Amino acid sequence: MKEAQASTIYLKDYRVPEFLIDRTELRFELGESETRVISQLTMRRNPELLGNAANTLRLDGQEMELVTLSLNGRQLTPDQYSVDDDSLTIHGLDALQGDNDDGAFLLSCETLIKPQENTSLEGLYKSSGMFCTQCEAEGFRKITYYLDRPDVMSEFITTVVADKAKYPVLLSNGNDIERGEFEGGKHWVTWEDPFRKPCYLFALVAGDLKSIDDQYTTMSGRTIDLRIFVEAKDLDKCDHAMVSLKNAMAWDEKVYGREYDLDIFMIVAVDDFNMGAMENKGLNIFNTSCVLANPQTTTDTAFQRVEAVVAHEYFHNWSGNRVTCRDWFQLSLKEGFTVFRDSEFSADMGSRTVKRVEDVSFLRTHQFAEDAGPMAHPVRPDSYMEISNFYTLTIYEKGAEVVRMIHELLGAENFRKGSDLYFQRHDGQAVTTEDFVVAMEEASGRDLTLFRRWYSQAGTPVLTVSGRYNSEEQEYHLRVKQTCPATPGQPEKLPLHIPLKMALLDSQGQEIACQLQGESKDTGESDPQQERVLDVTEVEQVFVFANVPEAPVPSLLRGFSAPVKLQCDYSRDELVFLMTQDSDGFNRWNAAQSLAVDVIQELLQAHQSGSSVSADPLLSQAFADVLNTAIVDAEARANNAQDSDAFADQAMLAKLLALPSEAYLSELYDVVDVDGIHAVRERLASDLAATHKAAFSRLFELCRSDAPYVADAAGIGQRALKNTALAWMVRAETPEALSVCYAQFEQAENMTDRDAALRLLTNAQSDYAEPLREKALSAFYEQWQHEALVVNQWFSIQALSDRPGALSRVKALMAHSAFDIRNPNKVRSVIGAFCQHNALHFHDRSGEGYAFLADQIIVLDGLNPQIAARLLTPLTRWRKYDADRQEKMKAELQRIAQQSDLSPDVYEVVSKSLK
Ligand code: TRP
Ligand code: ZN
């Protein structure tokens, strides 16, 4: 393989910076062909390094032209410094600096950059005519020479100069303190951010933007201006983000005691963005897909995503900005914690159990797969080549689960004490995950020594649990074993501290008092609890419960109290019992999933061995029960028979009426039978659809409503249940069902219902469906062609279709005039959707899907390495497929590896997945 310049960076090599930057003064002269950046850095040696006599100063910098460089006002000559592709180094600093009491010096630098040619979308670049920045993780070094590392924190004063007609709005971090105009149509604004920050939180925006403005009064009575900046055409899509922002501000005050600190908080929406959004201090920059929403153009799912991402970025103001990361190995310090915060926020805004079900499904499907693949890494990695590759599901999602476990172990009150201590102790600092854990320990008195292994050990632990009841002794023995598979670089694993939340249920489904042997009944402290959290800390442990009057059914890992694979030999009857009787809502859903998984696995085994079995009728019966509940509930609603508190959670019912996804089922196998899983699951679904045809139709009718669209929990739940029922109806592909579906497509007054119907039509296979589908797809495009986000949705609906001929349709979509390979949202909605979420066709035996992806990656790597590397994921999973597919996937990886000038991003992923 071609050796790229990529080298490995190790956590163990961390050293504090030799130099600090106290003040950063920047001036940007934005131009059409180039932009001039003038920086004045007030620097000094780091006094933390005793006797620090560093005499060489190395600054990071890439892809820029150095114009002038001076130190303390004296221009440096080329022999006094050197420049290469990644850096600027000043030699013999002492001599240059001259005498200066406090050791401070002023480094001034003028550089030229070309934002309009920047397709990587990091650093300063242009997106639909506006200038914007993305500096995390290491993009600032494409703007000017700097110490581009998160533990160098500076005050920033930024002046932006640009043509006034083209760029009437000029923004940066903090408060705007001065503005003025020059002759020749230029104007300028100076921004000052009083909070010291690392340069990855720097932001600049210049463009012809409009805003919706609001205010928020904080808990201490300060008034904050809130502004969301968008292109004029999108002004009608900002309300939801604004409401979400105010809810998030109130929630952080109430739940964490955290108040906003500047006088203004701004959000800017941009079309071209590598990720969801970015928490730049006081000036969050968002992918349009994560901020714009209105009922006509946006689905419920997207509404919820906007709420979550707005909150996530806002919460970073404390968990990320006021307290930041010492180095990028600590990324989960801010991301894991902030994802935990945003998921709790969403749980409080909507349905808590449904939110948990969604998060856990996502984690178990995608993060578990990552943790079992060649890019597996700990929540706090030990090494990386390209940090952009480490914005992963492990850092974010598993990191959030680790924080959630601390919350579980400490309890809400102690967790809050811990977070108060963390924020107070480390305000203004760049710290480590260890500092976070120490604060939690000190505030709560809980020993987290063993728990720390969650940060350093990769892989998904497997918990094997078995129970045994002794009627004579009235004891129940719960045996718990833990193992963890090897991951790259970690062949041997140590036991983890796993909080196992559980209860014991009697035959009526009532919780039995859980009294561990040795615990006395009458010491007030350890009153027998109904539900408790067991501390699993050893490879094998037996928990003995005393005074258990009958053989219980254990309800284990309630609320998914730890990110592990739970193995427990429940009978199908026990699963049905848990499904209906467990008082833990998450476990009711989980039991339903387990039952369906079990039945599907049995069907698949039969399918593979060429024998035929029919699905266990228990599953169909379970469906009938849920359907019945849903129908009775919907009837009660229709008749206003109960007060609304007694109504069922319709979003939860929709989840209970969904079979496990093909992706989740695939994750459960070492070798995935793509076609088999699809065939078996489809057949089962068709049978269930036929069996419960009448009930699904009845439910669909009952869930239709003339009420105006509201994106609240009740409305979202009602539409989810209705569209689930519609999906089951359409499975039969009868002309009646397809006509109902088409009618919903045509008449829908909101995008959720329209989108659901269009998806079903796009997947329908029958001849009768074909003209309806073609009509619907072209009408949809016709109507929404001027809404980029809706066009993306139109792309992805088609790329996801499981009808034959998927790849050629994807290629046709890429030739569509609305497609643009430079725009990450478009790449994700066509190439990403097909390769990551259309397994049936991506993994077509011919291998054409693999070759297609490799071709796209090679093109994209020259434009946007971050996106290219992310898109690679499905190919890296080659070990999970049969020998023939493995060969084909590997061959494509090798073809990519042989390209010259691979980016470090793609190089790292390809080389690690071929190891
Ligand atoms: N810090 C951002 C978040 O999670 C992530 C992010 C946004 C990012 N843009 C990026 C990470 C570009 C790497 C590259 O909120
Ligand atoms: Zn984040």
XYZ file of N, CA and C in Angstrom, residues 256-458:
609
model
N -29.495 21.321 35.100
C -28.063 21.402 35.425
C -27.654 22.716 36.106
N -28.606 23.642 36.256
C -28.261 24.925 36.854
C -27.346 25.767 35.989
N -27.340 25.521 34.676
C -26.414 26.222 33.763
C -27.118 27.325 32.996
N -26.548 28.522 33.081
C -27.138 29.691 32.445
C -26.270 30.103 31.260
N -26.880 30.736 30.263
C -26.099 31.229 29.126
C -25.272 32.439 29.552
N -24.154 32.652 28.875
C -23.196 33.625 29.379
C -22.968 34.879 28.529
N -23.147 34.830 27.209
C -22.972 36.036 26.387
C -24.321 36.771 26.280
N -24.310 37.939 25.644
C -25.562 38.690 25.494
C -26.338 38.266 24.259
N -25.674 37.520 23.374
C -26.333 37.123 22.136
C -25.967 35.682 21.800
N -26.952 34.955 21.275
C -26.708 33.583 20.820
C -27.214 33.481 19.387
N -26.334 33.063 18.485
C -26.691 33.035 17.064
C -26.565 31.634 16.473
N -27.460 31.345 15.549
C -27.391 30.116 14.764
C -27.391 30.532 13.293
N -26.514 29.919 12.501
C -26.523 30.175 11.058
C -26.724 28.848 10.332
N -27.595 28.832 9.333
C -27.844 27.607 8.557
C -27.038 27.647 7.269
N -26.269 26.593 6.990
C -25.541 26.510 5.721
C -25.841 25.180 5.024
N -25.828 25.250 3.690
C -26.194 24.082 2.876
C -25.100 23.027 2.803
N -23.851 23.508 2.741
C -22.730 22.575 2.575
C -22.035 22.400 3.909
N -22.211 21.230 4.518
C -21.671 21.020 5.857
C -21.378 19.549 6.051
N -20.203 19.252 6.617
C -19.808 17.851 6.720
C -20.598 17.069 7.767
N -21.020 17.745 8.818
C -21.713 17.029 9.887
C -23.068 17.686 10.146
N -23.615 17.480 11.340
C -24.931 18.034 11.657
C -24.877 19.503 12.022
N -23.984 19.854 12.939
C -23.888 21.238 13.388
C -22.640 21.405 14.233
N -22.327 22.661 14.560
C -21.083 22.939 15.274
C -21.305 24.020 16.325
N -20.759 23.761 17.513
C -21.059 24.566 18.699
C -20.181 25.803 18.891
N -19.646 26.403 17.834
C -18.789 27.582 17.966
C -19.368 28.577 18.973
N -18.494 29.131 19.801
C -18.955 29.981 20.902
C -19.861 31.126 20.427
N -21.090 31.109 20.872
C -22.033 32.193 20.568
C -22.501 32.223 19.135
N -21.925 31.395 18.273
C -22.254 31.407 16.848
C -22.265 29.975 16.319
N -23.307 29.250 16.649
C -23.435 27.871 16.176
C -23.681 27.866 14.672
N -22.984 26.994 13.966
C -23.235 26.853 12.526
C -23.879 25.491 12.296
N -24.970 25.506 11.554
C -25.783 24.306 11.378
C -25.886 23.907 9.921
N -25.870 22.625 9.699
C -26.348 22.058 8.447
C -27.822 22.449 8.337
N -28.243 22.945 7.165
C -29.663 23.320 7.017
C -30.582 22.175 7.461
N -30.134 20.921 7.247
C -30.984 19.769 7.573
C -31.255 19.653 9.063
N -30.445 20.336 9.890
C -30.615 20.214 11.339
C -31.198 21.465 11.972
N -31.637 22.411 11.138
C -32.238 23.615 11.726
C -33.566 23.982 11.061
N -33.669 23.814 9.742
C -34.891 24.232 9.056
C -36.005 23.206 9.236
N -37.185 23.688 9.539
C -38.328 22.773 9.672
C -39.628 23.542 9.537
N -40.508 23.066 8.698
C -41.909 23.460 8.794
C -42.777 22.293 8.344
N -44.037 22.278 8.755
C -44.852 21.074 8.539
C -44.966 20.658 7.074
N -44.932 21.612 6.148
C -45.097 21.262 4.743
C -43.878 20.549 4.168
N -42.697 20.915 4.653
C -41.486 20.384 4.027
C -40.760 19.358 4.883
N -41.171 19.176 6.125
C -40.329 18.456 7.076
C -41.105 17.342 7.779
N -40.496 16.177 7.881
C -41.162 15.062 8.570
C -41.019 15.190 10.090
N -41.841 14.440 10.794
C -41.760 14.428 12.262
C -40.366 14.040 12.731
N -39.791 13.044 12.079
C -38.447 12.599 12.452
C -37.461 13.763 12.339
N -37.588 14.526 11.264
C -36.677 15.653 11.078
C -36.964 16.758 12.098
N -38.225 16.959 12.438
C -38.550 17.923 13.505
C -37.838 17.532 14.798
N -37.887 16.252 15.115
C -37.254 15.797 16.366
C -35.747 15.927 16.295
N -35.209 15.716 15.093
C -33.759 15.853 14.942
C -33.349 17.305 15.139
N -34.107 18.232 14.581
C -33.807 19.654 14.771
C -33.817 19.997 16.259
N -34.837 19.569 16.958
C -34.924 19.849 18.397
C -33.686 19.303 19.128
N -33.315 18.061 18.786
C -32.193 17.418 19.476
C -30.862 18.105 19.146
N -30.664 18.463 17.882
C -29.367 19.039 17.502
C -29.239 20.477 18.006
N -30.327 21.234 17.946
C -30.284 22.590 18.507
C -29.903 22.504 19.982
N -30.532 21.586 20.700
C -30.236 21.426 22.126
C -28.789 20.965 22.320
N -28.375 19.980 21.528
C -27.011 19.446 21.637
C -25.978 20.575 21.527
N -26.092 21.362 20.476
C -25.099 22.432 20.279
C -25.191 23.468 21.384
N -26.419 23.788 21.796
C -26.562 24.759 22.895
C -25.914 24.215 24.173
N -26.159 22.948 24.479
C -25.606 22.368 25.716
C -24.074 22.376 25.707
N -23.489 22.309 24.512
C -22.026 22.370 24.424
C -21.480 23.667 25.025
N -22.316 24.695 25.132
C -21.767 25.939 25.673
C -21.117 25.694 27.038
N -21.704 24.768 27.823
C -21.039 24.378 29.071
C -20.220 23.106 28.881
N -20.841 22.067 28.366
C -20.102 20.799 28.223
C -19.372 20.802 26.880
N -18.263 21.518 26.828
C -17.494 21.604 25.593
C -16.771 22.939 25.471
N -17.512 24.035 25.737
C -16.903 25.345 25.527
C -16.348 25.941 26.823
N -17.204 26.150 27.817
C -16.697 26.657 29.106
C -15.713 25.649 29.707
N -16.050 24.367 29.617
C -15.091 23.319 29.979
C -14.819 22.519 28.708
N -13.582 22.574 28.227
C -13.283 21.944 26.938
C -12.329 20.755 27.105
N -11.876 20.205 25.986
C -11.036 19.004 26.009
C -9.551 19.374 26.002
N -8.776 18.632 26.753
C -7.329 18.866 26.791
C -6.681 18.496 25.453
N -7.140 17.403 24.873
C -6.605 16.922 23.596
C -7.731 16.128 22.947
N -7.532 15.706 21.696
C -8.643 15.074 20.979
C -8.923 13.643 21.411
N -8.015 13.067 22.211
C -8.345 11.752 22.777
C -9.495 11.873 23.772
N -9.698 13.086 24.256
C -10.751 13.328 25.255
C -12.064 13.731 24.600
N -12.190 13.531 23.301
C -13.365 14.033 22.589
C -14.684 13.640 23.249
N -14.742 12.417 23.776
C -16.007 11.965 24.365
C -16.341 12.727 25.656
N -15.346 13.387 26.231
C -15.619 14.223 27.409
C -16.740 15.195 27.087
N -16.642 15.836 25.911
C -17.703 16.782 25.557
C -18.815 16.111 24.767
N -18.485 15.168 23.878
C -19.533 14.598 23.018
C -20.402 13.575 23.752
N -19.776 12.675 24.494
C -20.565 11.687 25.225
C -21.486 12.370 26.231
N -20.927 13.301 26.974
C -21.702 14.017 27.987
C -22.826 14.820 27.321
N -22.507 15.481 26.211
C -23.521 16.327 25.573
C -24.613 15.491 24.904
N -24.252 14.340 24.348
C -25.302 13.457 23.802
C -26.201 12.952 24.940
N -25.586 12.608 26.073
C -26.421 12.206 27.219
C -27.373 13.338 27.593
N -26.859 14.558 27.627
C -27.696 15.711 27.984
C -28.809 15.907 26.957
N -28.473 15.834 25.666
C -29.537 16.092 24.686
C -30.561 14.957 24.665
N -30.146 13.730 24.957
C -31.145 12.657 24.907
C -32.080 12.743 26.114
N -31.561 13.179 27.251
C -32.445 13.400 28.403
C -33.403 14.564 28.138
N -32.891 15.585 27.464
C -33.750 16.712 27.089
C -34.883 16.240 26.181
N -34.535 15.485 25.135
C -35.571 14.984 24.227
C -36.562 14.093 24.972
N -36.044 13.290 25.889
C -36.940 12.424 26.672
C -37.944 13.270 27.452
N -37.479 14.384 27.997
C -38.383 15.262 28.755
C -39.357 16.015 27.865
N -38.958 16.274 26.620
C -39.840 17.018 25.702
C -40.909 16.104 25.092
N -40.590 14.809 24.941
C -41.530 13.918 24.254
C -41.821 12.678 25.072
N -41.770 11.522 24.443
C -42.033 10.270 25.141
C -40.708 9.646 25.583
N -40.506 9.560 26.889
C -39.228 9.091 27.434
C -38.900 7.657 26.977
N -39.875 6.778 27.084
C -39.595 5.383 26.726
C -39.291 5.238 25.240
N -40.061 5.941 24.414
C -39.819 5.850 22.972
C -38.427 6.383 22.630
N -38.039 7.467 23.266
C -36.700 8.023 23.020
C -35.629 6.980 23.381
N -35.858 6.294 24.493
C -34.879 5.286 24.906
C -34.834 4.133 23.900
N -36.016 3.720 23.463
C -36.081 2.640 22.473
C -35.332 3.049 21.198
N -35.531 4.275 20.764
C -34.851 4.731 19.542
C -33.339 4.773 19.732
N -32.906 5.328 20.854
C -31.460 5.423 21.097
C -30.826 4.036 21.181
N -31.491 3.133 21.869
C -30.927 1.794 22.047
C -30.925 1.022 20.718
N -31.999 1.142 19.948
C -32.013 0.477 18.635
C -30.842 0.946 17.790
N -30.649 2.252 17.806
C -29.579 2.840 17.012
C -28.216 2.340 17.490
N -28.025 2.373 18.790
C -26.747 1.926 19.371
C -26.491 0.454 19.045
N -27.492 -0.374 19.275
C -27.296 -1.813 19.077
C -27.108 -2.165 17.610
N -27.707 -1.391 16.725
C -27.548 -1.695 15.305
C -26.213 -1.173 14.782
N -25.896 0.068 15.086
C -24.744 0.691 14.429
C -23.485 0.768 15.299
N -23.627 1.165 16.565
C -22.409 1.249 17.390
C -21.865 -0.145 17.704
N -22.739 -1.096 17.956
C -22.251 -2.454 18.213
C -21.482 -2.968 16.990
N -21.972 -2.647 15.806
C -21.285 -3.081 14.585
C -19.901 -2.425 14.495
N -19.841 -1.138 14.812
C -18.548 -0.450 14.797
C -17.585 -1.099 15.803
N -18.115 -1.414 16.988
C -17.301 -1.973 18.057
C -16.832 -3.396 17.739
N -17.453 -4.013 16.742
C -17.064 -5.372 16.359
C -16.240 -5.348 15.071
N -15.975 -4.165 14.531
C -15.293 -4.061 13.241
C -13.854 -3.600 13.372
N -13.199 -3.367 12.242
C -11.770 -3.046 12.256
C -11.455 -1.650 12.796
N -12.453 -0.776 12.877
C -12.204 0.571 13.408
C -12.608 0.672 14.883
N -12.875 -0.460 15.538
C -13.272 -0.432 16.954
C -12.218 0.298 17.778
N -12.670 1.123 18.693
C -11.746 1.874 19.546
C -12.446 2.170 20.863
N -11.683 2.440 21.911
C -12.306 2.782 23.184
C -12.952 4.171 23.138
N -13.823 4.439 24.117
C -14.450 5.756 24.241
C -13.362 6.836 24.365
N -12.278 6.479 25.023
C -11.094 7.356 24.985
C -10.000 6.593 24.238
N -9.844 6.880 22.950
C -8.878 6.119 22.140
C -7.444 6.340 22.633
N -6.569 5.396 22.293
C -5.148 5.524 22.633
C -4.351 6.134 21.502
N -4.902 6.024 20.279
C -4.154 6.531 19.135
C -5.108 6.803 17.982
N -4.656 7.670 17.094
C -5.392 7.885 15.845
C -4.434 8.397 14.790
N -4.823 8.257 13.545
C -4.060 8.886 12.463
C -4.720 10.216 12.107
N -6.019 10.172 11.861
C -6.743 11.379 11.461
C -7.922 11.561 12.420
N -7.888 12.632 13.182
C -8.914 12.799 14.217
C -10.319 12.891 13.632
N -10.453 13.389 12.426
C -11.800 13.479 11.828
C -12.477 12.111 11.757
N -11.671 11.050 11.670
C -12.254 9.705 11.623
C -12.778 9.243 12.981
N -12.533 10.026 14.027
C -12.906 9.566 15.364
C -14.133 10.271 15.925
N -14.857 10.934 15.043
C -16.177 11.449 15.427
C -17.160 10.312 15.170
N -17.104 9.330 16.044
C -17.737 8.047 15.767
C -18.931 7.797 16.693
N -19.639 6.728 16.366
C -20.743 6.289 17.211
C -20.237 5.864 18.578
N -18.998 5.386 18.635
C -18.427 4.993 19.924
C -18.191 6.226 20.796
N -17.559 7.254 20.216
C -17.301 8.473 20.984
C -18.615 9.123 21.419
N -19.562 9.224 20.504
C -20.822 9.921 20.793
C -21.794 9.038 21.576
N -22.200 7.946 20.939
C -23.313 7.153 21.488
C -22.864 6.277 22.659
N -21.789 5.535 22.479
C -21.329 4.724 23.615
C -20.844 5.648 24.728
N -20.198 6.749 24.342
C -19.766 7.738 25.340
C -20.947 8.235 26.169
N -22.076 8.453 25.520
C -23.282 8.890 26.245
C -23.772 7.794 27.183
N -23.650 6.546 26.737
C -24.077 5.433 27.595
C -23.190 5.337 28.827
N -21.915 5.644 28.661
C -21.000 5.607 29.805
C -21.407 6.676 30.829
N -21.735 7.859 30.346
C -22.206 8.908 31.267
C -23.544 8.491 31.894
N -24.398 7.873 31.103
C -25.696 7.411 31.629
C -25.500 6.373 32.748
N -24.487 5.507 32.583
C -24.221 4.518 33.635
C -23.759 5.205 34.917
N -22.942 6.257 34.772
C -22.528 6.997 35.975
C -23.774 7.578 36.652
N -24.667 8.123 35.839
C -25.924 8.664 36.354
C -26.712 7.574 37.093
N -26.721 6.391 36.515
C -27.440 5.257 37.114
C -26.799 4.858 38.441
N -25.479 4.801 38.460
C -24.770 4.359 39.666
C -24.860 5.377 40.797
N -24.829 6.675 40.444
C -24.810 7.715 41.471
C -26.216 8.129 41.899
N -27.169 8.001 40.995
C -28.497 8.569 41.243
C -28.521 10.018 40.790
N -29.705 10.508 40.468
C -29.841 11.844 39.871
C -29.236 12.940 40.758
N -29.467 12.821 42.054
C -29.035 13.904 42.952
C -27.510 13.996 43.036
N -26.868 12.859 43.245
C -25.410 12.864 43.310
C -24.777 13.185 41.960
N -25.428 12.755 40.902
C -24.906 13.078 39.574
C -24.901 14.598 39.389
N -25.960 15.242 39.839
C -26.021 16.702 39.730
C -24.931 17.356 40.580
N -24.699 16.824 41.771
C -23.602 17.363 42.594
C -22.279 17.215 41.847
N -22.120 16.068 41.200
C -20.897 15.814 40.439
C -20.746 16.765 39.271
N -21.818 17.018 38.561
C -21.697 17.918 37.406
C -21.480 19.355 37.885
N -22.109 19.731 39.001
C -21.848 21.074 39.556
C -20.367 21.242 39.890
N -19.823 20.217 40.543
C -18.410 20.280 40.923
C -17.523 20.342 39.680
N -17.846 19.520 38.688
C -17.074 19.487 37.437
C -17.066 20.863 36.763
N -18.237 21.463 36.615
C -18.311 22.763 35.930
C -17.614 23.866 36.742
N -17.773 23.792 38.056
C -17.198 24.852 38.883
C -15.672 24.711 38.941
N -15.224 23.504 39.113
C -13.789 23.274 39.266
C -13.032 23.523 37.968
N -13.634 23.198 36.843
C -12.901 23.227 35.573
C -13.332 24.323 34.612
N -14.152 25.261 35.097
C -14.587 26.355 34.234
C -13.367 27.071 33.655
N -13.337 27.213 32.326
C -12.228 27.903 31.681
C -11.025 27.013 31.436
N -11.171 25.721 31.691
C -10.037 24.817 31.515
C -10.263 23.814 30.383
N -9.149 23.189 29.971
C -9.192 22.111 28.975
C -8.811 20.836 29.714
N -9.752 19.914 29.869
C -9.546 18.804 30.807
C -9.758 17.428 30.166
N -9.744 16.401 31.010
C -9.781 15.015 30.515
C -11.011 14.274 31.053
N -11.290 13.129 30.456
C -12.397 12.313 30.958
C -12.122 11.908 32.406
N -10.834 11.759 32.726
C -10.465 11.429 34.103
C -10.929 12.536 35.068
N -10.749 13.783 34.679
C -11.209 14.888 35.537
C -12.718 14.805 35.769
N -13.431 14.396 34.734
C -14.886 14.263 34.846
C -15.238 13.175 35.865
N -14.578 12.028 35.738
C -14.875 10.909 36.634
C -14.496 11.275 38.077
N -13.365 11.956 38.239
C -12.942 12.350 39.590
C -13.984 13.267 40.237
N -14.501 14.215 39.479
C -15.523 15.113 40.036
C -16.754 14.315 40.467
N -17.130 13.341 39.640
C -18.297 12.514 39.967
C -18.031 11.691 41.241
N -16.835 11.184 41.341
C -16.470 10.389 42.527
C -16.473 11.249 43.785
N -15.819 12.386 43.690
C -15.676 13.230 44.887
C -17.018 13.736 45.377
N -17.872 14.114 44.446
C -19.153 14.678 44.863
C -20.087 13.614 45.428
N -19.909 12.380 44.997
C -20.873 11.343 45.392
C -20.323 10.391 46.438
N -19.006 10.338 46.551
C -18.416 9.358 47.451
C -18.394 7.951 46.867
N -18.751 7.817 45.630
C -18.745 6.491 45.007
C -17.416 6.178 44.357
N -16.969 4.975 44.525
C -15.680 4.582 43.954
C -15.882 4.118 42.513
N -15.260 4.828 41.580
C -15.435 4.475 40.164
C -14.148 3.896 39.570
N -13.278 3.400 40.446
C -11.987 2.874 39.988
C -12.169 1.874 38.847
N -12.973 0.862 39.130
C -13.180 -0.188 38.146
C -13.975 0.336 36.952
N -14.901 1.218 37.247
C -15.772 1.743 36.197
C -14.983 2.415 35.070
N -13.823 2.981 35.416
C -13.003 3.702 34.435
C -12.644 2.846 33.216
N -12.660 1.538 33.381
C -12.301 0.683 32.234
C -13.212 0.893 31.044
N -14.420 1.393 31.281
C -15.316 1.686 30.152
C -14.688 2.692 29.191
N -13.806 3.535 29.716
C -13.178 4.545 28.860
C -12.017 3.982 28.049
N -11.371 2.954 28.583
C -10.136 2.502 27.935
C -10.285 1.194 27.168
N -11.396 0.494 27.385
C -11.540 -0.822 26.761
C -12.612 -0.792 25.672
N -12.242 -1.226 24.480
C -13.199 -1.258 23.370
C -13.958 -2.576 23.352
